[in-house]
mmCIF file of C-alpha atoms and ligand atoms in Angstrom:
data_model
loop_
_atom_site.group_PDB
_atom_site.id
_atom_site.type_symbol
_atom_site.label_atom_id
_atom_site.label_comp_id
_atom_site.label_asym_id
_atom_site.label_seq_id
_atom_site.Cartn_x
_atom_site.Cartn_y
_atom_site.Cartn_z
ATOM 1 C CA MET A 42 109.393 60.163 107.303
ATOM 2 C CA TYR A 43 107.914 63.464 106.101
ATOM 3 C CA ASN A 44 106.048 62.042 103.113
ATOM 4 C CA ARG A 45 104.847 58.831 104.779
ATOM 5 C CA ARG A 46 104.361 59.797 108.420
ATOM 6 C CA MET A 47 103.657 63.517 108.571
ATOM 7 C CA ARG A 48 102.091 65.065 105.511
ATOM 8 C CA GLY A 49 99.083 62.828 104.800
ATOM 9 C CA LEU A 50 95.727 63.481 106.454
ATOM 10 C CA GLU A 51 95.822 60.177 108.349
ATOM 11 C CA HIS A 52 99.485 60.300 109.319
ATOM 12 C CA PRO A 53 100.430 60.390 113.014
ATOM 13 C CA GLY A 54 102.549 63.525 112.494
ATOM 14 C CA ARG A 55 99.744 65.397 110.750
ATOM 15 C CA PRO A 56 98.622 67.343 113.882
ATOM 16 C CA ILE A 57 102.111 68.872 114.082
ATOM 17 C CA TYR A 58 101.963 69.740 110.379
ATOM 18 C CA GLU A 59 98.576 71.400 110.959
ATOM 19 C CA ARG A 60 99.826 73.322 113.983
ATOM 20 C CA ILE A 61 102.679 74.765 111.951
ATOM 21 C CA LYS A 62 100.382 75.576 109.034
ATOM 22 C CA ASN A 63 97.984 77.387 111.361
ATOM 23 C CA LEU A 64 100.601 79.455 113.162
ATOM 24 C CA GLN A 65 99.417 82.526 111.260
ATOM 25 C CA PRO A 66 96.935 83.192 108.454
ATOM 26 C CA LYS A 67 99.238 85.292 106.274
ATOM 27 C CA CYS A 68 102.436 84.061 104.683
ATOM 28 C CA PRO A 69 105.414 85.314 106.742
ATOM 29 C CA LEU A 70 107.679 85.367 103.686
ATOM 30 C CA CYS A 71 105.700 87.868 101.581
ATOM 31 C CA GLY A 72 103.112 89.233 104.026
ATOM 32 C CA ILE A 73 100.422 89.012 101.324
ATOM 33 C CA GLY A 74 99.433 85.452 100.454
ATOM 34 C CA ARG A 75 97.286 83.164 102.544
ATOM 35 C CA VAL A 76 99.141 80.274 104.177
ATOM 36 C CA ARG A 77 98.312 77.068 102.339
ATOM 37 C CA GLN A 78 101.191 74.724 103.021
ATOM 38 C CA VAL A 79 104.345 74.059 104.976
ATOM 39 C CA ASP A 80 107.767 74.682 103.457
ATOM 40 C CA HIS A 81 111.144 73.238 104.359
ATOM 41 C CA HIS A 82 113.315 76.270 105.040
ATOM 42 C CA LEU A 83 116.344 74.127 104.222
ATOM 43 C CA PRO A 84 115.212 71.691 101.501
ATOM 44 C CA LYS A 85 114.676 68.106 102.541
ATOM 45 C CA SER A 86 116.385 66.903 99.369
ATOM 46 C CA ARG A 87 119.682 68.247 100.718
ATOM 47 C CA TYR A 88 119.014 68.153 104.472
ATOM 48 C CA PRO A 89 116.910 65.003 105.021
ATOM 49 C CA TYR A 90 117.687 64.963 108.761
ATOM 50 C CA LEU A 91 115.751 68.268 109.028
ATOM 51 C CA ALA A 92 112.749 66.969 107.065
ATOM 52 C CA VAL A 93 110.493 66.751 110.144
ATOM 53 C CA ALA A 94 112.296 69.173 112.467
ATOM 54 C CA PRO A 95 109.639 71.755 113.422
ATOM 55 C CA VAL A 96 112.157 74.658 113.309
ATOM 56 C CA ASN A 97 112.768 73.837 109.656
ATOM 57 C CA LEU A 98 109.059 73.819 108.780
ATOM 58 C CA VAL A 99 107.572 77.189 107.936
ATOM 59 C CA PRO A 100 103.974 78.113 107.000
ATOM 60 C CA VAL A 101 103.899 79.654 103.514
ATOM 61 C CA CYS A 102 101.589 80.661 100.689
ATOM 62 C CA GLY A 103 101.553 78.697 97.445
ATOM 63 C CA ASP A 104 103.317 81.419 95.461
ATOM 64 C CA CYS A 105 106.283 81.699 97.818
ATOM 65 C CA ASN A 106 106.653 77.938 98.011
ATOM 66 C CA PHE A 107 106.547 77.738 94.215
ATOM 67 C CA VAL A 108 109.261 80.328 93.552
ATOM 68 C CA LYS A 109 111.586 79.162 96.320
ATOM 69 C CA LEU A 110 111.783 75.559 95.162
ATOM 70 C CA ASP A 111 114.811 73.713 96.547
ATOM 71 C CA GLN A 112 117.221 76.606 96.650
ATOM 72 C CA ILE A 113 120.299 75.845 98.694
ATOM 73 C CA PRO A 114 122.207 78.815 100.101
ATOM 74 C CA ALA A 115 125.903 78.797 99.216
ATOM 75 C CA SER A 116 126.733 81.626 101.650
ATOM 76 C CA LYS A 117 125.173 83.493 104.561
ATOM 77 C CA GLU A 118 124.110 86.263 102.196
ATOM 78 C CA GLU A 119 122.104 83.736 100.184
ATOM 79 C CA GLN A 120 119.923 82.659 103.091
ATOM 80 C CA THR A 121 116.358 83.824 102.853
ATOM 81 C CA LEU A 122 114.879 85.155 106.102
ATOM 82 C CA HIS A 123 113.703 82.566 108.571
ATOM 83 C CA PRO A 124 110.480 83.838 110.163
ATOM 84 C CA TYR A 125 111.196 82.126 113.511
ATOM 85 C CA PHE A 126 114.720 83.461 113.974
ATOM 86 C CA ASP A 127 115.244 86.586 111.912
ATOM 87 C CA ASN A 128 113.627 89.598 113.504
ATOM 88 C CA VAL A 129 114.035 92.396 110.972
ATOM 89 C CA GLU A 130 111.284 94.678 112.227
ATOM 90 C CA ASP A 131 113.441 96.849 114.511
ATOM 91 C CA GLU A 132 114.327 99.154 111.647
ATOM 92 C CA ARG A 133 112.687 100.346 108.436
ATOM 93 C CA TRP A 134 114.095 98.759 105.306
ATOM 94 C CA LEU A 135 111.186 98.535 102.862
ATOM 95 C CA ARG A 136 110.709 101.698 100.815
ATOM 96 C CA ALA A 137 108.895 102.727 97.669
ATOM 97 C CA GLU A 138 109.051 105.578 95.212
ATOM 98 C CA PHE A 139 106.259 107.009 93.091
ATOM 99 C CA LEU A 140 107.514 107.739 89.586
ATOM 100 C CA ILE A 141 105.737 109.702 86.897
ATOM 101 C CA HIS A 142 106.585 110.156 83.260
ATOM 102 C CA LYS A 143 105.011 113.182 81.618
ATOM 103 C CA PRO A 144 104.570 113.012 77.840
ATOM 104 C CA ASP A 145 106.569 115.438 75.673
ATOM 105 C CA ASN A 146 103.393 117.033 74.310
ATOM 106 C CA GLY A 147 102.470 118.223 77.822
ATOM 107 C CA ASP A 148 99.133 116.387 77.859
ATOM 108 C CA ALA A 149 98.575 115.980 81.613
ATOM 109 C CA GLY A 150 95.853 113.410 81.023
ATOM 110 C CA THR A 151 98.282 110.794 79.724
ATOM 111 C CA VAL A 152 100.899 110.783 82.474
ATOM 112 C CA ASP A 153 102.376 107.339 83.097
ATOM 113 C CA TRP A 154 103.034 106.412 86.687
ATOM 114 C CA GLN A 155 104.701 103.577 88.527
ATOM 115 C CA VAL A 156 105.325 102.593 92.124
ATOM 116 C CA ARG A 157 108.678 100.896 92.653
ATOM 117 C CA PHE A 158 109.392 98.980 95.853
ATOM 118 C CA PHE A 159 112.948 98.415 97.012
ATOM 119 C CA VAL A 160 115.078 97.443 99.996
ATOM 120 C CA ASP A 161 117.026 100.198 101.710
ATOM 121 C CA PRO A 162 119.031 98.537 104.508
ATOM 122 C CA PRO A 163 119.684 100.855 107.494
ATOM 123 C CA ASP A 164 123.280 102.001 108.031
ATOM 124 C CA VAL A 165 123.348 100.535 111.539
ATOM 125 C CA TRP A 166 122.881 97.009 110.208
ATOM 126 C CA ASP A 167 125.533 94.428 109.558
ATOM 127 C CA PRO A 168 125.930 94.508 105.736
ATOM 128 C CA GLN A 169 125.388 90.756 105.703
ATOM 129 C CA LEU A 170 121.838 91.183 107.023
ATOM 130 C CA GLY A 171 121.140 93.844 104.403
ATOM 131 C CA ALA A 172 122.380 91.473 101.699
ATOM 132 C CA ARG A 173 120.115 88.722 103.039
ATOM 133 C CA ILE A 174 117.035 90.935 102.925
ATOM 134 C CA ILE A 175 117.820 91.981 99.365
ATOM 135 C CA HIS A 176 118.256 88.298 98.473
ATOM 136 C CA HIS A 177 114.959 87.421 100.182
ATOM 137 C CA PHE A 178 113.240 90.288 98.346
ATOM 138 C CA ASN A 179 114.556 89.006 95.009
ATOM 139 C CA VAL A 180 113.895 85.288 95.561
ATOM 140 C CA PHE A 181 110.238 85.908 96.392
ATOM 141 C CA HIS A 182 109.813 88.635 93.724
ATOM 142 C CA LEU A 183 108.447 90.949 96.403
ATOM 143 C CA ALA A 184 108.713 94.106 94.269
ATOM 144 C CA GLU A 185 106.347 92.537 91.723
ATOM 145 C CA VAL A 186 104.109 91.046 94.430
ATOM 146 C CA TYR A 187 103.648 94.458 96.063
ATOM 147 C CA GLU A 188 103.294 96.323 92.772
ATOM 148 C CA ALA A 189 100.430 93.999 91.867
ATOM 149 C CA GLN A 190 98.558 95.226 94.962
ATOM 150 C CA VAL A 191 98.934 98.908 94.175
ATOM 151 C CA ALA A 192 96.399 99.581 91.389
ATOM 152 C CA ASP A 193 93.330 98.565 93.400
ATOM 153 C CA GLU A 194 94.496 100.547 96.408
ATOM 154 C CA LEU A 195 95.077 103.714 94.370
ATOM 155 C CA ASP A 196 91.713 103.379 92.665
ATOM 156 C CA THR A 197 89.822 103.592 95.935
ATOM 157 C CA LEU A 198 92.183 106.104 97.461
ATOM 158 C CA GLY A 199 91.872 108.596 94.610
ATOM 159 C CA PHE A 200 88.176 109.173 95.126
ATOM 160 C CA MET A 201 88.585 109.492 98.873
ATOM 161 C CA LEU A 202 91.352 112.073 98.504
ATOM 162 C CA GLU A 203 89.116 114.358 96.463
ATOM 163 C CA THR A 204 87.209 115.229 99.640
ATOM 164 C CA VAL A 205 90.416 115.800 101.590
ATOM 165 C CA PHE A 206 91.770 118.018 98.805
ATOM 166 C CA ASP A 207 88.578 120.066 98.630
ATOM 167 C CA GLY A 208 88.899 120.728 102.354
ATOM 168 C CA GLY A 209 92.568 121.724 102.623
ATOM 169 C CA GLY A 210 94.432 121.237 99.346
ATOM 170 C CA CYS A 211 97.761 119.555 98.705
ATOM 171 C CA GLU A 212 99.128 119.784 102.242
ATOM 172 C CA ASP A 213 96.036 118.167 103.759
ATOM 173 C CA VAL A 214 96.333 115.324 101.264
ATOM 174 C CA ARG A 215 99.992 114.874 102.190
ATOM 175 C CA ALA A 216 99.202 114.911 105.909
ATOM 176 C CA HIS A 217 96.413 112.377 105.390
ATOM 177 C CA LEU A 218 98.718 110.039 103.466
ATOM 178 C CA LEU A 219 101.424 110.238 106.142
ATOM 179 C CA ASP A 220 98.825 109.562 108.788
ATOM 180 C CA VAL A 221 97.695 106.391 107.000
ATOM 181 C CA ALA A 222 101.338 105.372 106.465
ATOM 182 C CA HIS A 223 101.901 105.626 110.208
ATOM 183 C CA GLN A 224 98.741 103.665 111.034
ATOM 184 C CA ARG A 225 99.856 100.904 108.690
ATOM 185 C CA THR A 226 103.107 100.348 110.577
ATOM 186 C CA ARG A 227 101.231 97.876 112.750
ATOM 187 C CA PRO A 228 101.687 95.028 113.261
ATOM 188 C CA ARG A 229 104.906 95.361 111.289
ATOM 189 C CA GLN A 230 106.483 98.488 109.957
ATOM 190 C CA ASN A 231 108.047 96.977 106.844
ATOM 191 C CA ASN A 232 104.877 96.440 104.880
ATOM 192 C CA TRP A 233 104.010 97.563 101.386
ATOM 193 C CA MET A 234 101.205 99.888 102.490
ATOM 194 C CA THR A 235 103.425 102.055 104.689
ATOM 195 C CA ALA A 236 106.039 102.240 101.931
ATOM 196 C CA LEU A 237 103.366 103.096 99.352
ATOM 197 C CA TYR A 238 101.658 105.833 101.377
ATOM 198 C CA GLU A 239 104.978 107.472 102.243
ATOM 199 C CA ALA A 240 105.966 107.435 98.569
ATOM 200 C CA LEU A 241 102.659 109.053 97.585
ATOM 201 C CA ALA A 242 103.036 111.707 100.284
ATOM 202 C CA ALA A 243 106.471 112.579 98.886
ATOM 203 C CA SER A 244 105.044 113.257 95.416
ATOM 204 C CA ASP A 245 103.943 116.883 94.887
ATOM 205 C CA TRP A 246 102.262 115.856 91.642
ATOM 206 C CA TYR A 247 100.178 113.151 93.324
ATOM 207 C CA CYS A 248 99.200 115.285 96.334
ATOM 208 C CA SER A 249 98.188 118.288 94.255
ATOM 209 C CA GLY A 250 95.606 116.457 92.172
ATOM 210 C CA GLY A 251 97.469 113.662 90.390
ATOM 211 C CA PHE A 252 95.530 111.222 92.561
ATOM 212 C CA THR A 253 92.437 111.717 90.401
ATOM 213 C CA LEU A 254 94.328 110.857 87.201
ATOM 214 C CA VAL A 255 95.909 107.809 88.855
ATOM 215 C CA ALA A 256 92.515 106.582 90.081
ATOM 216 C CA ALA A 257 90.939 107.115 86.678
ATOM 217 C CA GLY A 258 93.799 105.528 84.770
HETATM 218 ZN ZN1 ZN B 91 104.063 84.260 100.470
#
């Protein structure tokens, strides 16, 4: 039914396929990629009766569809988030930390840095939901997906922060970063930019001039 009556350009079910694909431009599973196809939340190989059920069809980017494959959850904790039913934006759960490694010889120009994204489920949540988000985060390799976005962002940001620093030093830089983090909480608060900017604001090294080394490196 799905392959012969819905997916092809001339198929009678194609308008429904298109409507689902066009629900939103960005992939709801990673928040980064552009939607390019429709995925079966529960794989049609195992659940053929859900092959054309609209609630089982989710717009996704190519990368998320590729890594998910036909995974079948064996428990509730192994269910990835369903964008139609799982509202996980009431609380903050995506965080990041900015890590630096200073060389033993004290050469400040060769500091290594890294931004690490991770899930920090709120205490008020059912542990099962926290486990699901961690599973979702791992299945779609979201730490790596977000880390891949960071370098370009920090390049541009570094040069902009020089002006802020010249005006009011470290504390102005920190305040600016927190301001951007807050602005980025829309439309959803658990996005990599908010986590990144908060992590940068928490780093004394970054706020007091490290931003120039990061941008140059
Ligand atoms: Zn995606």
